[in-house]
CSV table of C-alpha atoms and ligand atoms in Angstrom, one decimal:
chain,number,residue,atom,x,y,z
A,321,MET,CA,16.9,-10.7,-11.4
A,322,SER,CA,19.1,-11.7,-8.4
A,323,ASN,CA,17.6,-12.2,-5.0
A,324,PRO,CA,13.9,-11.6,-4.6
A,325,TYR,CA,13.0,-8.3,-2.9
A,326,ILE,CA,10.0,-9.7,-1.1
A,327,GLU,CA,9.6,-13.3,-0.3
A,328,CYS,CA,6.7,-15.1,1.5
A,329,LEU,CA,7.3,-18.6,2.8
A,330,SER,CA,4.4,-20.8,3.7
A,331,LEU,CA,2.5,-17.8,4.9
A,332,SER,CA,-0.8,-18.3,6.7
A,333,LYS,CA,-3.2,-16.3,8.7
A,334,GLN,CA,-6.1,-17.7,10.7
A,335,TYR,CA,-8.9,-15.9,12.3
A,336,SER,CA,-11.8,-17.1,14.4
A,337,ARG,CA,-15.3,-17.1,13.0
A,338,ASN,CA,-18.3,-18.4,15.1
A,339,ASN,CA,-15.8,-19.9,17.5
A,340,GLN,CA,-14.1,-21.8,14.6
A,341,ARG,CA,-10.7,-21.1,13.1
A,342,PHE,CA,-10.6,-20.4,9.4
A,343,SER,CA,-7.7,-19.5,7.1
A,344,ALA,CA,-7.8,-16.1,5.5
A,345,ILE,CA,-4.4,-16.9,4.0
A,346,ASP,CA,-3.5,-20.5,3.6
A,347,ASP,CA,0.1,-21.6,2.9
A,348,ILE,CA,1.1,-18.9,0.4
A,349,SER,CA,4.7,-18.8,-0.9
A,350,LEU,CA,5.8,-16.3,-3.5
A,351,LYS,CA,8.7,-14.1,-4.6
A,352,ILE,CA,8.6,-10.6,-5.9
A,353,ASN,CA,11.6,-9.1,-7.6
A,354,ARG,CA,12.9,-5.6,-7.0
A,355,ASN,CA,11.3,-3.1,-9.4
A,356,GLU,CA,8.5,-5.5,-10.3
A,357,ALA,CA,4.8,-4.4,-10.6
A,358,PHE,CA,3.0,-7.3,-8.9
A,359,LEU,CA,-0.8,-7.6,-9.0
A,360,ILE,CA,-2.9,-9.7,-6.6
A,361,LYS,CA,-6.3,-10.3,-8.0
A,362,GLY,CA,-9.3,-12.1,-6.5
A,363,ARG,CA,-12.9,-11.7,-5.5
A,364,SER,CA,-14.1,-9.8,-2.5
A,365,GLY,CA,-13.1,-11.8,0.6
A,366,ALA,CA,-10.5,-13.8,-1.2
A,367,GLY,CA,-7.7,-12.6,1.1
A,368,LYS,CA,-6.0,-9.9,-0.9
A,369,SER,CA,-5.9,-7.3,1.8
A,370,THR,CA,-4.8,-9.9,4.4
A,371,LEU,CA,-2.0,-11.0,2.1
A,372,LEU,CA,-0.8,-7.4,1.6
A,373,ASN,CA,-1.0,-6.6,5.3
A,374,LEU,CA,1.0,-9.7,6.1
A,375,MET,CA,3.6,-8.8,3.4
A,376,CYS,CA,4.2,-5.3,4.7
A,377,GLY,CA,4.2,-6.4,8.4
A,378,LEU,CA,1.0,-4.8,9.5
A,379,VAL,CA,-0.5,-8.1,10.4
A,380,ARG,CA,1.5,-10.9,12.0
A,381,PRO,CA,1.1,-14.3,10.4
A,382,THR,CA,-0.1,-17.4,12.2
A,383,GLY,CA,2.5,-19.3,10.3
A,384,GLY,CA,5.3,-18.7,7.8
A,385,LYS,CA,7.7,-15.9,7.2
A,386,VAL,CA,8.0,-12.7,5.2
A,387,PHE,CA,11.4,-11.3,4.0
A,388,ILE,CA,11.8,-7.8,2.6
A,389,ASN,CA,15.2,-7.0,1.1
A,390,GLY,CA,16.7,-10.0,3.0
A,391,ILE,CA,15.3,-9.0,6.4
A,392,CYS,CA,12.8,-11.3,8.0
A,393,ILE,CA,10.2,-8.8,9.1
A,394,THR,CA,8.2,-11.6,10.8
A,395,ASP,CA,10.9,-11.9,13.4
A,396,LEU,CA,11.4,-8.2,14.0
A,397,PRO,CA,10.2,-6.8,17.3
A,398,ASN,CA,7.5,-4.1,17.0
A,399,ASP,CA,9.8,-1.1,17.4
A,400,SER,CA,12.2,-2.2,14.7
A,401,LEU,CA,9.3,-3.1,12.4
A,402,SER,CA,7.8,0.4,12.9
A,403,ASN,CA,11.1,1.9,11.7
A,404,VAL,CA,11.0,-0.2,8.6
A,405,LEU,CA,7.4,0.8,8.0
A,406,LEU,CA,8.1,4.5,8.6
A,407,ASN,CA,11.1,4.7,6.3
A,408,ASP,CA,11.2,2.1,3.6
A,409,ILE,CA,7.6,0.9,3.0
A,410,GLY,CA,4.7,2.8,1.7
A,411,ILE,CA,1.2,1.5,2.2
A,412,ILE,CA,-1.9,2.8,0.5
A,413,PHE,CA,-4.8,1.4,2.6
A,414,GLN,CA,-8.0,0.2,1.1
A,415,SER,CA,-9.9,2.2,3.8
A,416,PHE,CA,-7.4,5.2,3.6
A,417,ASN,CA,-6.8,5.5,7.4
A,418,LEU,CA,-6.6,9.3,7.3
A,419,LEU,CA,-6.5,11.0,10.7
A,420,PRO,CA,-10.0,12.5,11.1
A,421,THR,CA,-9.0,15.5,13.3
A,422,TYR,CA,-6.0,16.5,11.2
A,423,ASN,CA,-6.5,18.6,8.0
A,424,ILE,CA,-5.4,17.3,4.6
A,425,TYR,CA,-2.1,19.2,4.8
A,426,GLU,CA,-1.3,17.8,8.2
A,427,ASN,CA,-2.3,14.3,7.2
A,428,ILE,CA,0.4,14.4,4.5
A,429,GLU,CA,2.9,16.3,6.6
A,430,ILE,CA,3.0,13.5,9.2
A,431,ALA,CA,4.4,11.1,6.5
A,432,LEU,CA,7.3,13.5,6.0
A,433,VAL,CA,8.3,13.8,9.6
A,434,PRO,CA,10.9,11.0,9.5
A,435,LYS,CA,12.7,12.8,6.6
A,436,LYS,CA,13.5,15.7,8.9
A,437,LEU,CA,13.2,18.3,6.1
A,438,ASN,CA,12.8,22.0,6.8
A,439,ARG,CA,9.4,23.7,6.7
A,440,GLU,CA,9.7,25.3,3.3
A,441,MET,CA,10.8,22.0,1.7
A,442,VAL,CA,7.9,20.2,3.3
A,443,GLN,CA,5.5,22.9,2.1
A,444,GLY,CA,6.9,22.8,-1.4
A,445,ILE,CA,6.5,19.0,-1.6
A,446,ILE,CA,3.0,18.9,-0.2
A,447,ILE,CA,1.7,21.8,-2.4
A,448,SER,CA,3.2,20.3,-5.5
A,449,TYR,CA,1.4,16.9,-4.9
A,450,LEU,CA,-1.9,18.6,-4.0
A,451,GLU,CA,-1.7,20.5,-7.3
A,452,GLN,CA,-0.9,17.4,-9.3
A,453,PHE,CA,-3.9,15.6,-7.8
A,454,ASP,CA,-6.2,18.6,-8.2
A,455,LEU,CA,-6.6,19.1,-4.4
A,456,LYS,CA,-4.8,22.4,-3.8
A,457,ASP,CA,-7.8,24.2,-2.4
A,458,LYS,CA,-8.5,21.4,0.0
A,459,ALA,CA,-5.3,21.7,2.1
A,460,HIS,CA,-7.1,23.1,5.1
A,461,LEU,CA,-10.1,20.9,5.1
A,462,LEU,CA,-10.7,17.8,7.2
A,463,PRO,CA,-10.9,14.4,5.6
A,464,SER,CA,-14.6,14.3,6.3
A,465,GLU,CA,-15.1,17.4,4.2
A,466,LEU,CA,-13.8,15.7,1.1
A,467,SER,CA,-15.5,13.3,-1.2
A,468,VAL,CA,-14.4,9.6,-0.9
A,469,GLY,CA,-12.4,9.8,-4.1
A,470,GLN,CA,-10.6,12.9,-2.9
A,471,GLN,CA,-9.8,11.2,0.4
A,472,GLN,CA,-8.3,8.3,-1.6
A,473,LYS,CA,-6.1,10.7,-3.5
A,474,VAL,CA,-4.9,12.2,-0.1
A,475,ALA,CA,-4.1,8.6,1.1
A,476,ILE,CA,-2.1,8.1,-2.1
A,477,ILE,CA,-0.2,11.4,-1.7
A,478,ARG,CA,0.6,10.6,1.9
A,479,THR,CA,2.4,7.4,0.7
A,480,LEU,CA,4.1,9.0,-2.4
A,481,VAL,CA,5.7,11.9,-0.5
A,482,LYS,CA,7.7,9.4,1.6
A,483,GLU,CA,9.4,8.1,-1.6
A,484,PRO,CA,9.4,4.5,-0.3
A,485,SER,CA,11.3,1.8,-2.1
A,486,VAL,CA,8.3,-0.5,-2.1
A,487,ILE,CA,4.6,0.5,-2.2
A,488,PHE,CA,1.8,-1.8,-1.2
A,489,ALA,CA,-1.4,-0.4,-2.8
A,490,ASP,CA,-4.7,-2.0,-1.7
A,491,GLU,CA,-7.3,-1.1,-4.3
A,492,PRO,CA,-5.6,2.3,-4.9
A,493,THR,CA,-8.2,3.3,-7.5
A,494,GLY,CA,-11.2,1.7,-5.9
A,495,SER,CA,-13.0,5.0,-5.1
A,496,VAL,CA,-12.0,7.4,-7.8
A,497,ASP,CA,-13.4,8.2,-11.3
A,498,GLU,CA,-11.8,6.6,-14.4
A,499,ILE,CA,-9.6,9.6,-15.3
A,500,SER,CA,-8.3,9.9,-11.7
A,501,ALA,CA,-7.7,6.2,-11.7
A,502,SER,CA,-5.5,6.3,-14.8
A,503,GLU,CA,-3.7,9.3,-13.4
A,504,ILE,CA,-3.0,7.4,-10.2
A,505,LEU,CA,-1.8,4.3,-12.0
A,506,GLU,CA,0.3,6.3,-14.3
A,507,HIS,CA,1.9,7.9,-11.2
A,508,LEU,CA,2.7,4.5,-9.7
A,509,ILE,CA,4.1,3.1,-12.9
A,510,ASN,CA,6.3,6.2,-13.4
A,511,LEU,CA,7.7,5.5,-9.9
A,512,LYS,CA,8.5,2.0,-11.0
A,513,MET,CA,10.0,3.1,-14.3
A,514,HIS,CA,12.0,6.0,-13.1
A,515,LYS,CA,12.6,5.5,-9.4
A,516,GLN,CA,13.0,1.7,-9.3
A,517,VAL,CA,10.1,1.4,-6.9
A,518,THR,CA,8.6,-2.1,-6.4
A,519,LEU,CA,4.8,-2.1,-6.6
A,520,VAL,CA,2.6,-4.7,-4.9
A,521,MET,CA,-1.1,-4.0,-5.7
A,522,ALA,CA,-4.3,-5.7,-4.8
A,523,SER,CA,-7.5,-5.3,-6.8
A,524,HIS,CA,-10.7,-7.1,-7.5
A,525,GLY,CA,-10.8,-5.7,-11.0
A,526,ASN,CA,-10.1,-2.0,-11.1
A,527,ILE,CA,-6.5,-2.3,-12.2
A,528,PRO,CA,-5.8,-3.4,-15.8
A,529,ASP,CA,-3.7,-6.5,-16.2
A,530,LYS,CA,-1.4,-4.8,-18.7
A,531,ILE,CA,0.2,-2.6,-16.1
A,532,ALA,CA,1.5,-5.6,-14.1
A,533,ASP,CA,4.6,-7.5,-14.8
A,534,ARG,CA,3.2,-10.5,-12.9
A,535,ILE,CA,-0.3,-11.4,-11.7
A,536,ILE,CA,-1.5,-13.9,-9.2
A,537,GLU,CA,-5.1,-14.7,-8.5
A,538,ILE,CA,-6.2,-15.8,-5.0
A,539,GLU,CA,-9.3,-17.7,-3.9
A,540,ASN,CA,-10.2,-18.7,-0.4
A,541,GLY,CA,-6.7,-17.6,0.8
A,542,ARG,CA,-4.8,-19.7,-1.7
A,543,ILE,CA,-3.1,-19.0,-5.0
A,544,LYS,CA,-5.4,-20.1,-7.7
A,545,LYS,CA,-3.1,-19.3,-10.7
B,2079,LIG,N1,-9.4,-9.0,11.4
B,2079,LIG,C1,-10.1,-9.9,10.9
B,2079,LIG,N2,-10.8,-10.8,11.7
B,2079,LIG,C2,-11.6,-11.8,11.2
B,2079,LIG,N3,-11.7,-12.1,9.9
B,2079,LIG,C3,-11.0,-11.3,9.1
B,2079,LIG,C4,-10.2,-10.2,9.5
B,2079,LIG,N4,-9.7,-9.6,8.4
B,2079,LIG,C5,-10.2,-10.3,7.3
B,2079,LIG,N5,-10.9,-11.3,7.7
B,2079,LIG,C6,-11.6,-12.3,6.8
B,2079,LIG,O1,-10.6,-12.8,6.0
B,2079,LIG,C7,-11.2,-13.0,4.7
B,2079,LIG,C8,-10.3,-12.2,3.7
B,2079,LIG,O2,-10.5,-10.8,3.9
B,2079,LIG,P1,-9.7,-9.7,3.0
B,2079,LIG,O3,-10.0,-8.4,3.6
B,2079,LIG,O4,-8.3,-10.1,3.0
B,2079,LIG,O5,-10.4,-9.9,1.6
B,2079,LIG,P2,-10.1,-9.1,0.3
B,2079,LIG,O6,-9.8,-10.1,-0.8
B,2079,LIG,O7,-9.2,-7.9,0.5
B,2079,LIG,O8,-11.6,-8.5,-0.1
B,2079,LIG,P3,-12.1,-7.1,-0.8
B,2079,LIG,O9,-11.9,-7.3,-2.2
B,2079,LIG,O10,-13.5,-7.0,-0.4
B,2079,LIG,O11,-11.2,-6.0,-0.2
B,2079,LIG,C9,-12.6,-12.5,4.7
B,2079,LIG,O12,-13.4,-13.7,4.9
B,2079,LIG,C10,-12.7,-11.7,6.0
B,2079,LIG,O13,-13.9,-11.8,6.6
B,2080,LIG,MG1,-9.4,-5.9,0.5
């Protein structure tokens, strides 16, 4: 593989706890190749979500840099970073982040706005995904009217419709049953196999090692192995 697609250089993130600084991420350097399925493992509180959020630009590091496709996203001003996030990067949040006052259809529709498609195309895409994930009859319900697992599937659809070149997936199967979990993982792996998507996933055990090309384990904000 040529240049790494994602590169973290001496990345660190400190927070305050009881008036003391502590490192949620401590001096992590790593490279992820284009089209790789990269899995970050570690126990609860190890720093997996923080690392993912740093890598995709949602959280600014205390130290170090992140490059995506050669662009140093750490140095980008907020408005340019928002453009990158809107267009090229898909994020599946551990806590879903669905908009509570928008129905399921609208929650997904928002992700398609930057694509500037006509209404029929948008409708076709959304309905097809809702069918695939067994949610077609939920389109007009609010997130709070769905089960937690169904909400997680909506959060995943919202990311998939954008067809991003890299997907950061934080515990993407954490709230669904086993069958739905394998369907979700199969979907993500299909994108990697057939659409050259780069996958960066975090999990404390719900994602089988065999689907990853490379695995790191983190503990107390540092790479253990
Ligand atoms: N915004 C924040 N402010 C203060 N501390 C934070 C913040 N976000 C995370 N932390 C702390 O950083 C550490 C790592 O948290 P993180 O959410 O990255 O863990 P995780 O590995 O994703 O855990 P889980 O498996 O439970 O999702 C934890 O000790 C957490 O309390
Ligand atoms: Mg987490």
